[in-house]
Amino acid sequence: MEIKSAAVIGAGVMGSGIAAHIANAGIPVFLLDIVPQAVKDSGGDRSVVAKGAVEKLLKTEPAAFMHRDAAKLVTPGNTEDDLEKLKDVDWIIEAVIENKDIKHALYRRLDAVRKPGSVVSSNTSTIPLEILLEGASDQFAADFMITHFFNPPRYMRLLEIVAGPKTRKDAVDTIRQVCDVRLGKGVVHCKDTPGFIANRIGTYWFQAAVNAAEDLGLTVEETDLITGKPMGLPKTGTFGLLDLVGIDLGPHIAKSLLSTLPAQDDYRRVYRENPLQAKMIAEGYTGRKGKGGFYRQTKTPDGKRVRETIDLKTGAYRPTVKAELASAKERSLKGLVTHSDKGGQYAWKVLSQALAYAASLVPEIADTILDVDAAMRLGYNWKQGPFEMIDALGTAWFAEKLTEAGLPVPALVTLAAGRPFYKVEDGRLHYLTTQGEYAVVERPAGVLLLSDVKRASKPVAKTASAALWDIGDGVLCLEFTGKMNALDDQVMALYRKAIDIIGDGKSGAYKALVVHNEGDNFSVGANLGLALFALNIALWPQIEQATAEGQQTYKALKYAPFPVVGAPSGMALGGGCEILLHCDAVQAHAESYIGLVEVGVGLVPGWGGCKEMLYRHTFNKKRPGGPMPPIAKAFEYISTAKVAKSAFEAKEMLILRPTDGITMNRDRLLADAKAKALELAKDYTAPEPVEIRLPGPGARTALDMAVEGFHGQGKATDHDVVVSGELAWVLTGGDTDITTVLTEDDLLDLEREAFMRLVRTPGTIDRIDHMLSTGKPLRN
C-alpha cells in the first residue's frame, strides 16, 4: 500500500499542523472541521474553520510550512459537506477533541465512506486504543491505530505508534514507512498504556521538578539553570518549557493520567495540586500564549521592555535575575548530582525519582529501552534518554544511592547488576534487553549514521578540527570536529588531504567525498575567535593568506576529478554555506537553514560565496534578461544576510540547485548523500571553468543609491553602507566593463580585496567583537 493522499479531521492547532507537515512531504491532504452553528444560522462559509486554520498556518512563526507553496496541497472543507470526498483517501487522521463519544460518532461516519483498506488513525494523547475501538467493526479495527504527533508537528521529530491486537501488520508498516521516510519522524512503537511513552515520563518529570523546586526553595531561574544544559535538557529549563507548551495543558494531562493509571503507579505519589499554577491559569497567565507565565514581559513607564519572573513563594512578579550556582558548572551528570550546593541536591532529588520511574516502566510501556530513550530525545529534546543518563551515573552507583535514599530500585536496574544499559562490542552498539542479555542495536534499512561508523573504525586522516571517515563503497566522509563546527586552517588542511587521498577517483580505493557531520549544526562559518585575535594584533598578511587558502581549497574541491556531495542539517551559515555552493551536489536535510550572513560581522563572503551566488543567478535559465537582475538578486540575499529557513526555501534562493536532493529524516541523510555520490561517480567529469561579463561602475552606482535610500529611511546603518558598498564592488566586477571577460580567479581577487579592506575598519572589528560577546549582530 502507498500513501498518495491523506485527510485530517480537526483543524485545531495539532490537526492543522499535522496537515501542514503532510503537505510539506508533498502529499495532498484534506483538512476538515465542523460547521459552526453561527455559520449555519447566517449562511456563511461552511468551511470557515478549516480555511481560517490554513490562513493562520501561513502566518505562524516558526513557520508550519517549509515553503508557502506547500499550502496549495491542503484542501480545506467541513465534516458535513465533504466527508464523501474522503472515499479515495489512503490515510485519514482524526485529531478532534479528546472525547470518546465524539470520536466514536466520527469513526462510524468515516467507516461508511472510506475505501476498503484505507488507514484510519487517531492523534489522541490520552485515550487508550482499546476505548477508541469500542463498538467498531473488525474491519475498522484492522485498519486502525494511534499515531501520536508532537507539537509543533513540523519540528518535533517523535511519532508514537500504538497498534491494537487486530491492527493489520501491513498497515502499521505502511504508516511507519511514510512517517519515517516522507515525514521525517523518529517512529517509536508504544504499548497501549496511559500517556504512551514520552508524556508518561515527561509529565512525571515536570511534577517531580516543580515539587523539588518548591521543597528545596529554588527560584524559577535556579531551577531552569539546573534543568537546562547541566542535565542535558532544553535550555528553557523546567519553568521556561512549561511557559512554552502552556501551563494550562498540565492539569488536563494530569487529570487524564490519574483517571487511567494503575493504583500503585508512582505518579500518584508525586502528584500534588499547585495553587499558584491554578491562580495563574485563572488570571490568564498560561505561558507565552497568554499574558505570560513563570516569566513575563512588561514595559516600564518610558516604554522599555523588562523581563520579570514569578516568585514561587509569594506569587508576585519581580525583575528576572541571572542564577548563579556552582553545581551548574559541573561538566558531568554525576558531578552535578553529587555537588553539595542546593543545585546539586535539587538535581539528585529530581533525577533519582524520574530516572527510577522511567526504568520501572519497561516493559510495561515499551518492549525495549531503545524506544524509551528515543521517545525522550525526540519528543522532549533531551540530549540523552533516561537509560543513557543512568549509564552516565553508573548502574551500580545509581542502585546504591537509591537504596541509601530509601527509594525502590527498579527491576531493570537490578537486572543490570552493575552492567551498563549500553555497550560497544566489536565496533557495534548493544543494549540490555528485558531478559538481561545484550542485543545489537539494528538500524532500519536506509539509515547510515556517522556515529556508528566511528564506533567501528578509525579515521582515515584527521586534524585538530576535522576527520575523514571511510563510509564504505569507496566513499569518504569529511566531518568537522571543532567547537560549533567552526571552520579554520585545520579544516582546509584536511580538505586538501582528502583530495590527495582520493586522487583521480578511479585508480585508487576511493571515488567520492561527502561533507557531513551529526552536530546540531552543519557549520556556522569561520572561527571568529581566531579572526578577532589576528585582527587585534594586525596580522594582515596571515589573514589574507588564510582567506586565499580558503578560496583555493574550495575551488580545488569544485574542480576535483571526483564528485563532492554536501550533506547539511541544521545551520549552514557563512563559510558553511560556501562549502555547499562549491559542491557538485547537495543532499540537504529538510530542516537546513542556509545563508551567507557575513555582513552581520561587517564582512563580505570571502571564500567564493559572492562568486557562486552570482553564477547561480546569472546562469539561471528562468531569470529576467539583462546584466542587472542576477546581480541585484545576489546583492539582495547577501546584503540582507537572508537565510533560507528550509531546504525548500534554499532551492528558491538558488543556494541549492533544482537537482539537489532533500531528505526529510535526518537519520537517512548520510545514506542518501552517499547514494548520490556513488551515482555521480559512475561517469563523473569535473565541471568546466566559468567566465562572466559584469557591468562595472555604473551598476555599482545603482546599488549604492539603493542602499543610501535605505540608510536615509533608517533601515540601513552607517556601517551597513560601508559593507554594502564593498559587496556591490565585488558583484559588479570592480573597475570592469561589460566587454571584459572575468575568470573565477578575477572574482576571487575582488572578494579577497574587499574582505581585506573591511577587516581593517573599526566598524567590522566592533561587529566581530560584539558577535563573540553576545551572539547577536551589532547594528552600528
XYZ file of C-alpha atoms in Angstrom, residues 16-667:
652
model
C -3.809 21.850 11.152
C -0.121 21.430 11.995
C -0.253 17.753 11.031
C -1.955 18.657 7.740
C 0.722 21.270 7.026
C 3.515 18.782 7.599
C 1.870 16.142 5.420
C 1.765 18.835 2.728
C 5.476 19.538 3.394
C 6.063 15.935 2.359
C 4.304 16.592 -0.963
C 1.172 14.613 -0.081
C -2.204 16.223 -0.917
C -4.323 16.462 2.216
C -7.908 17.406 3.095
C -8.363 19.407 6.295
C -11.916 19.199 7.637
C -13.642 20.639 10.680
C -17.192 21.291 11.872
C -19.618 23.864 10.539
C -20.090 26.381 13.379
C -23.671 26.982 14.453
C -23.292 30.708 13.823
C -22.390 29.951 10.201
C -25.391 27.642 9.834
C -27.617 30.405 11.102
C -26.097 33.136 8.946
C -25.473 31.119 5.783
C -21.756 31.999 5.693
C -18.772 29.953 4.502
C -19.369 26.472 5.912
C -15.642 25.613 5.749
C -14.585 28.752 7.593
C -12.871 26.860 10.450
C -10.529 24.872 8.200
C -9.888 27.825 5.871
C -9.101 30.031 8.847
C -6.680 27.399 10.134
C -4.754 27.376 6.839
C -4.590 31.173 6.813
C -3.260 31.102 10.366
C -0.671 28.475 9.425
C 0.696 30.782 6.731
C 1.331 33.445 9.390
C 2.656 31.149 12.111
C 6.205 31.606 13.430
C 8.126 29.396 13.382
C 6.589 28.521 10.032
C 4.435 25.410 9.789
C 5.052 25.119 6.042
C 8.557 24.508 4.736
C 7.592 26.576 1.709
C 4.468 28.630 1.102
C 3.679 26.536 -1.996
C 3.067 23.542 0.278
C -0.132 25.247 1.462
C -1.585 24.640 -2.000
C -1.674 20.918 -1.186
C -4.074 21.495 1.729
C -7.756 21.463 0.739
C -9.986 22.875 3.492
C -13.534 21.613 3.961
C -16.071 20.615 6.584
C -17.342 17.361 8.043
C -20.961 17.867 6.973
C -20.492 18.512 3.253
C -17.121 17.000 2.400
C -16.825 13.653 4.158
C -17.745 11.919 0.891
C -14.543 13.347 -0.645
C -12.534 11.005 1.580
C -13.694 7.909 -0.331
C -10.391 7.727 -2.238
C -8.068 8.884 0.557
C -5.376 6.443 1.711
C -4.836 7.724 5.259
C -7.350 9.528 7.493
C -6.094 11.117 10.724
C -8.580 12.008 13.453
C -7.477 14.994 15.558
C -10.747 16.112 17.169
C -11.469 16.962 20.804
C -10.444 14.339 23.396
C -13.943 12.986 23.925
C -14.505 9.318 23.205
C -18.196 9.758 22.303
C -17.372 12.412 19.689
C -14.619 10.229 18.290
C -16.860 7.149 18.151
C -19.546 9.047 16.245
C -16.931 10.317 13.765
C -15.492 6.827 13.253
C -18.908 5.467 12.328
C -19.317 8.187 9.711
C -15.804 7.628 8.358
C -16.317 3.883 8.140
C -19.352 4.486 5.933
C -17.440 6.495 3.321
C -13.805 5.386 3.378
C -12.438 2.918 0.856
C -11.577 -0.648 1.921
C -8.045 -0.907 3.291
C -7.581 2.797 3.933
C -5.827 3.507 7.241
C -7.553 5.477 9.991
C -5.504 6.753 12.916
C -6.098 8.941 15.946
C -3.755 11.631 17.230
C -5.053 11.133 20.762
C -2.602 11.583 23.602
C -4.886 10.449 26.426
C -7.444 7.853 25.323
C -6.339 4.196 25.076
C -6.813 2.452 21.735
C -8.993 -0.174 23.379
C -11.514 2.513 24.335
C -11.333 4.198 20.938
C -12.345 0.939 19.268
C -15.397 0.253 21.430
C -18.266 -0.709 19.128
C -16.096 -0.682 15.981
C -16.271 -3.395 13.321
C -13.458 -5.907 12.946
C -12.510 -4.379 9.590
C -12.277 -0.897 11.098
C -10.165 -2.278 13.963
C -7.848 -3.944 11.430
C -7.248 -0.609 9.700
C -6.992 1.488 12.880
C -4.086 2.655 15.045
C -2.914 5.631 17.074
C -0.359 7.982 15.504
C 0.575 10.488 18.196
C 2.349 13.548 16.784
C 4.085 16.101 18.986
C 3.577 19.840 18.739
C 4.624 21.574 16.538
C 4.373 18.668 14.064
C 6.915 20.093 11.622
C 9.685 20.454 14.188
C 9.144 17.744 16.822
C 10.550 14.515 15.447
C 8.792 11.976 17.663
C 5.837 9.988 16.373
C 4.389 7.364 18.716
C 2.505 4.493 17.103
C 0.130 2.287 19.065
C -1.305 -0.729 17.272
C -4.055 -2.947 18.613
C -4.242 -6.752 18.598
C -6.425 -6.610 15.451
C -4.409 -3.942 13.566
C -3.018 -5.216 10.266
C 0.797 -5.506 10.294
C 0.996 -4.212 6.729
C -0.995 -1.124 7.739
C 1.426 -0.438 10.590
C 4.413 -0.989 8.285
C 2.966 1.399 5.698
C 2.344 4.198 8.185
C 5.700 3.684 9.858
C 7.448 3.938 6.492
C 5.630 7.070 5.357
C 6.132 8.765 8.727
C 9.801 7.833 8.779
C 10.865 8.499 5.192
C 8.415 11.112 3.953
C 7.506 12.969 7.153
C 10.958 12.633 8.689
C 9.760 11.260 12.008
C 11.512 9.099 14.533
C 8.852 6.415 14.874
C 8.541 4.663 18.223
C 6.196 1.749 18.906
C 4.380 2.059 22.229
C 2.198 -0.206 24.312
C -1.448 0.824 24.759
C -0.842 2.385 28.167
C -1.744 5.806 29.648
C 0.318 8.649 28.216
C 2.208 6.181 25.987
C 5.976 6.801 26.485
C 7.059 10.436 26.250
C 4.150 12.077 28.047
C 4.037 9.359 30.702
C 7.652 10.053 31.664
C 7.622 13.745 30.781
C 4.609 14.535 32.953
C 6.191 12.753 35.904
C 9.432 14.632 35.246
C 7.695 18.026 35.299
C 5.846 17.202 38.505
C 8.986 15.971 40.262
C 10.948 19.031 39.080
C 8.325 21.535 40.271
C 7.876 19.715 43.583
C 11.602 19.653 44.286
C 11.986 23.349 43.448
C 9.295 24.202 45.992
C 10.613 21.779 48.635
C 14.235 22.954 48.403
C 13.454 26.642 47.964
C 14.921 27.167 44.497
C 13.886 30.161 42.451
C 12.465 29.823 38.947
C 15.785 30.959 37.479
C 17.810 28.500 39.577
C 15.514 25.648 38.630
C 15.783 26.423 34.930
C 19.549 26.792 35.173
C 19.940 23.266 36.597
C 17.265 21.573 34.474
C 18.707 23.020 31.268
C 22.193 22.419 29.899
C 23.673 20.782 33.066
C 21.123 17.961 32.813
C 21.246 17.847 29.022
C 17.685 19.129 28.673
C 16.329 22.022 26.558
C 17.891 25.345 27.584
C 14.452 26.669 28.544
C 14.615 24.574 31.714
C 11.517 23.369 33.545
C 9.525 26.561 34.021
C 10.571 28.063 30.701
C 9.364 24.924 28.942
C 6.071 24.977 30.848
C 5.599 28.547 29.600
C 6.333 27.387 26.065
C 3.916 24.439 25.954
C 1.199 26.164 28.013
C 0.727 25.954 31.763
C -2.948 25.104 31.300
C -2.068 21.895 29.444
C -0.613 20.252 32.551
C -3.847 19.879 34.544
C -5.607 18.263 31.569
C -2.843 15.665 31.112
C -2.661 15.063 34.861
C -6.428 14.522 35.059
C -6.285 12.013 32.208
C -3.357 10.119 33.713
C -4.870 9.992 37.162
C -8.082 8.542 35.723
C -6.303 5.707 33.906
C -3.016 4.923 35.693
C -2.707 1.790 37.854
C -3.424 2.372 41.534
C 0.182 1.710 42.532
C 1.768 3.983 39.918
C 4.341 6.352 41.439
C 2.876 9.358 39.633
C 0.054 9.277 42.158
C 2.645 9.786 44.910
C 4.419 12.747 43.306
C 1.271 14.453 42.029
C 0.128 17.422 44.068
C -2.263 20.256 43.430
C -0.469 23.524 42.732
C -2.422 26.552 43.999
C -0.012 29.004 42.346
C -0.438 27.439 38.902
C -4.225 27.281 39.345
C -4.235 31.003 40.185
C -2.021 31.795 37.170
C -4.317 29.902 34.814
C -7.419 31.586 36.224
C -5.840 35.004 35.646
C -4.733 34.229 32.084
C -1.057 33.625 32.861
C -0.895 30.421 30.841
C 2.570 30.961 29.384
C 3.758 32.504 26.140
C 0.338 32.108 24.521
C -1.264 34.066 27.387
C -0.306 37.179 29.334
C 2.875 35.473 30.481
C 3.657 32.611 32.793
C 6.529 31.942 35.133
C 8.236 34.610 33.036
C 6.551 37.636 31.517
C 7.475 40.743 29.546
C 6.351 44.129 30.873
C 7.010 47.721 29.925
C 8.374 50.466 32.133
C 6.741 53.945 32.049
C 9.330 55.030 29.473
C 8.397 52.112 27.172
C 11.386 49.866 27.864
C 10.651 46.127 27.845
C 11.578 44.323 31.039
C 11.546 40.588 31.763
C 10.023 39.531 35.068
C 9.855 36.223 36.931
C 7.261 34.960 39.366
C 8.225 34.268 42.960
C 7.208 30.679 43.733
C 6.501 31.522 47.381
C 4.591 34.795 47.097
C 3.204 34.597 43.560
C 4.382 38.158 42.899
C 6.447 39.136 39.864
C 9.921 40.635 40.223
C 12.749 41.514 37.797
C 14.417 38.418 36.355
C 17.900 37.796 37.754
C 20.688 35.592 36.447
C 21.022 32.426 38.510
C 24.460 31.545 39.851
C 25.064 28.019 41.183
C 28.434 26.294 41.344
C 26.832 22.929 40.591
C 25.708 24.209 37.173
C 29.364 24.403 36.144
C 29.928 20.685 36.647
C 30.844 19.005 33.362
C 29.368 15.582 34.096
C 25.956 14.410 35.204
C 27.478 12.578 38.150
C 29.375 15.701 39.154
C 26.110 17.630 39.080
C 24.080 15.287 41.295
C 26.912 14.828 43.824
C 27.586 18.554 44.221
C 26.934 19.802 47.748
C 25.092 23.040 46.899
C 21.319 23.261 46.580
C 21.553 22.888 42.800
C 23.248 19.512 43.216
C 20.751 18.439 45.862
C 17.915 19.507 43.594
C 19.360 17.659 40.592
C 19.618 14.421 42.558
C 16.136 14.721 44.014
C 14.652 15.126 40.530
C 16.831 12.579 38.727
C 16.605 9.903 41.424
C 12.828 9.873 41.084
C 12.384 10.480 37.359
C 15.048 8.055 36.130
C 13.876 5.350 38.508
C 10.294 5.884 37.350
C 11.305 5.583 33.679
C 13.278 2.420 34.382
C 10.341 0.886 36.242
C 8.062 1.255 33.186
C 9.891 -1.152 30.849
C 8.441 -3.434 29.515
C 5.061 -2.005 30.597
C 5.098 0.932 28.149
C 7.605 -0.314 25.541
C 9.420 -3.514 24.680
C 12.923 -2.033 24.812
C 14.944 0.706 26.459
C 15.710 1.925 22.925
C 12.137 3.084 22.413
C 12.070 4.911 25.747
C 15.358 6.724 25.170
C 14.384 7.624 21.599
C 10.992 8.954 22.742
C 12.534 11.328 25.280
C 15.252 12.533 22.913
C 12.864 13.110 20.018
C 9.744 14.196 21.920
C 11.250 16.289 24.720
C 14.619 17.210 23.137
C 16.663 15.550 25.867
C 20.308 15.097 24.894
C 20.205 11.634 26.451
C 17.367 9.290 27.208
C 16.727 8.018 30.777
C 18.775 4.832 30.371
C 21.647 6.727 28.774
C 21.548 9.074 31.772
C 21.621 6.147 34.208
C 24.668 4.842 32.343
C 26.304 8.258 32.781
C 25.785 7.872 36.539
C 26.657 4.157 36.581
C 24.006 1.498 37.152
C 25.646 0.159 40.329
C 26.136 3.655 41.772
C 22.562 4.606 40.894
C 21.155 1.496 42.594
C 23.286 2.098 45.687
C 22.211 5.736 46.007
C 18.536 4.873 45.528
C 18.796 2.372 48.351
C 20.526 4.915 50.598
C 17.724 7.394 49.854
C 15.083 4.818 50.766
C 13.784 4.618 47.217
C 12.924 1.322 45.482
C 15.425 0.063 42.897
C 13.658 -0.711 39.580
C 13.767 -4.338 38.479
C 15.588 -3.434 35.266
C 18.362 -1.672 37.221
C 18.654 -4.728 39.465
C 18.775 -6.922 36.353
C 21.667 -4.864 35.010
C 23.659 -5.921 38.085
C 26.211 -3.162 37.636
C 26.439 -3.601 33.879
C 25.692 -0.627 31.597
C 22.459 -0.474 29.645
C 24.530 0.199 26.511
C 27.929 -1.080 25.485
C 30.092 -1.185 22.369
C 31.346 -4.612 21.356
C 33.125 -5.487 18.107
C 32.527 -1.948 16.928
C 28.738 -2.185 17.288
C 26.374 -0.658 19.817
C 24.482 -3.143 22.024
C 21.642 -2.612 24.515
C 20.439 -4.578 27.511
C 17.184 -6.429 26.914
C 14.482 -7.122 29.478
C 15.820 -10.703 29.623
C 19.165 -9.411 30.900
C 21.072 -10.156 27.692
C 22.661 -7.772 25.221
C 21.354 -7.329 21.684
C 22.757 -5.362 18.756
C 21.124 -2.005 18.005
C 19.810 -2.578 14.489
C 19.232 0.432 12.231
C 16.338 0.496 9.755
C 17.171 -0.092 6.098
C 18.362 3.153 4.519
C 19.826 4.565 7.736
C 23.577 5.214 7.941
C 24.867 7.083 10.999
C 28.349 8.516 11.153
C 28.373 7.749 14.880
C 28.085 4.032 14.038
C 30.932 4.311 11.532
C 33.095 5.996 14.159
C 32.437 3.236 16.709
C 33.602 0.594 14.272
C 36.660 2.242 12.728
C 39.444 4.783 12.966
C 39.654 7.915 10.810
C 41.468 7.666 7.500
C 43.012 11.037 8.356
C 42.372 13.797 10.884
C 43.444 17.239 12.012
C 42.608 19.265 15.102
C 39.303 20.435 13.573
C 38.227 17.720 11.127
C 38.265 13.973 10.497
C 37.987 11.818 7.389
C 35.987 8.575 7.622
C 35.530 5.633 5.268
C 31.752 5.117 4.981
C 32.051 2.212 2.569
C 31.822 1.538 -1.176
C 34.730 3.863 -1.915
C 33.199 6.973 -0.357
C 34.912 9.134 2.249
C 33.107 11.461 4.643
C 34.705 14.672 5.876
C 33.460 15.656 9.351
C 34.025 18.944 11.155
C 35.027 18.336 14.779
C 35.918 21.770 16.154
C 33.820 23.796 18.586
C 30.428 24.540 16.967
C 31.922 23.036 13.778
C 33.708 26.334 13.105
C 35.978 26.390 10.059
C 39.698 27.123 10.258
C 43.034 26.243 8.650
C 42.830 22.710 10.073
C 39.600 22.063 8.160
C 41.168 23.422 4.973
C 44.220 21.226 5.505
C 42.062 18.104 5.705
C 40.156 19.101 2.577
C 43.448 19.211 0.713
C 44.493 15.908 2.283
C 41.201 14.327 1.153
C 41.830 15.491 -2.424
C 45.248 13.831 -2.332
C 43.875 10.592 -0.823
C 41.052 10.209 -3.345
C 43.276 11.181 -6.259
C 41.654 10.826 -9.663
C 38.686 8.955 -8.142
C 39.234 5.999 -10.469
C 42.540 4.256 -9.886
C 42.580 4.251 -6.071
C 40.423 2.912 -3.251
C 38.127 5.929 -3.155
C 35.932 7.627 -5.720
C 33.818 10.283 -3.960
C 33.634 12.604 -0.965
C 30.661 13.518 1.252
C 30.858 16.515 3.605
C 28.658 15.777 6.637
C 28.538 15.718 10.412
C 25.998 14.865 13.119
C 26.354 18.077 15.116
C 23.377 20.255 15.945
C 24.541 22.491 13.087
C 26.493 21.733 9.910
C 28.697 24.813 10.415
C 28.063 28.409 11.412
C 31.128 29.582 9.482
C 34.698 30.642 10.148
C 36.255 30.660 13.608
C 35.596 34.277 14.626
C 37.646 33.975 17.799
C 40.799 33.288 15.816
C 39.880 36.028 13.378
C 39.438 38.623 16.142
C 42.745 37.631 17.728
C 44.510 38.128 14.391
C 42.767 41.470 13.839
C 43.691 42.792 17.258
C 47.386 42.247 16.644
C 47.176 43.332 12.981
C 48.260 40.053 11.380
C 47.118 41.326 7.980
C 49.385 39.091 5.804
C 48.282 35.983 7.723
C 44.605 36.955 7.435
C 44.930 37.485 3.689
C 46.817 34.201 3.299
C 44.105 32.320 5.227
C 41.430 33.910 3.041
C 43.313 32.986 -0.139
C 43.894 29.410 1.071
C 40.186 29.024 1.789
C 39.312 30.291 -1.673
C 41.747 27.956 -3.398
C 40.726 24.968 -1.256
C 37.048 25.418 -2.123
C 37.953 25.934 -5.772
C 40.018 22.726 -5.710
C 37.008 20.858 -4.318
C 34.784 22.280 -7.046
C 37.131 21.109 -9.825
C 38.334 17.868 -8.197
C 38.324 14.831 -10.501
C 35.754 13.123 -8.256
C 32.277 14.147 -7.040
C 31.838 16.077 -3.797
C 28.415 15.994 -2.136
C 27.432 18.261 0.752
C 25.015 16.824 3.322
C 23.968 19.615 5.718
C 21.471 19.701 8.559
C 20.778 22.497 10.986
C 22.526 25.778 10.241
C 24.970 26.117 7.348
C 25.932 29.765 7.525
C 28.716 31.880 6.080
C 31.646 29.603 5.279
C 29.397 26.589 5.876
C 27.099 27.805 3.103
C 30.115 28.495 0.848
C 31.176 24.863 1.120
C 27.796 23.758 -0.202
C 27.938 26.283 -3.053
C 31.172 24.622 -4.254
C 29.933 21.013 -4.040
C 28.925 19.108 -7.181
C 25.642 18.307 -5.495
C 23.909 18.731 -2.157
C 21.662 16.298 -0.310
C 20.167 18.521 2.382
C 18.096 17.667 5.407
C 14.757 19.440 5.007
C 15.398 21.388 8.215
C 18.554 23.059 6.905
C 18.948 26.779 7.435
C 21.398 28.069 4.856
C 22.665 31.528 4.005
C 25.572 33.931 3.554
C 25.443 36.020 6.728
C 28.899 37.628 6.714
C 27.512 41.184 6.628
C 26.351 40.599 10.207
C 30.007 40.743 11.263
C 30.862 43.509 8.813
C 32.331 41.349 6.055
C 31.510 40.028 2.603
C 31.724 36.291 1.809
C 35.427 35.696 1.233
C 35.673 32.024 0.253
C 33.898 32.230 -3.083
C 30.357 32.819 -1.836
C 29.874 36.070 -3.782
C 31.177 34.406 -6.930
C 28.991 31.333 -6.638
C 25.770 33.206 -5.830
C 26.462 35.494 -8.790
C 26.902 32.438 -11.024
C 23.735 30.769 -9.710
C 21.593 33.771 -10.612
C 23.400 34.705 -13.820
C 23.157 31.239 -15.357
C 19.616 30.631 -14.146
C 17.626 29.980 -17.327
C 14.468 31.417 -15.772
C 15.975 34.788 -14.835
C 14.947 38.099 -16.423
C 17.165 39.415 -19.227
C 19.949 41.966 -18.887
C 23.018 42.064 -16.630
C 21.400 43.682 -13.562
C 18.690 41.216 -12.359
C 21.113 38.458 -11.276
C 23.448 40.981 -9.648
C 20.541 42.614 -7.825
C 19.220 39.275 -6.564
C 22.624 38.116 -5.278
C 23.137 41.559 -3.716
C 19.736 41.381 -2.014
C 20.362 37.977 -0.440
C 23.923 38.676 0.700
C 23.470 42.292 1.850
C 20.453 41.404 3.989
C 22.026 38.165 5.326
C 18.914 36.308 4.192
C 18.785 32.737 5.468
C 16.675 30.021 3.864
C 14.516 28.558 6.640
C 14.256 25.162 4.975
C 15.943 23.267 2.174
C 12.918 24.078 0.007
C 13.465 27.809 0.530
C 17.168 27.288 -0.233
C 16.145 25.973 -3.642
C 14.026 29.058 -4.251
C 17.040 31.240 -3.380
C 19.242 29.110 -5.731
C 21.562 28.237 -2.852
C 20.530 24.711 -3.772
C 20.110 23.640 -7.383
C 16.882 22.162 -8.750
C 18.726 18.818 -8.993
C 19.858 18.811 -5.358
C 18.103 16.367 -3.071
C 16.132 16.877 0.134
C 15.931 14.250 2.882
C 13.101 14.545 5.401
C 14.539 12.205 8.057
C 17.898 13.339 9.394
C 18.900 9.745 10.201
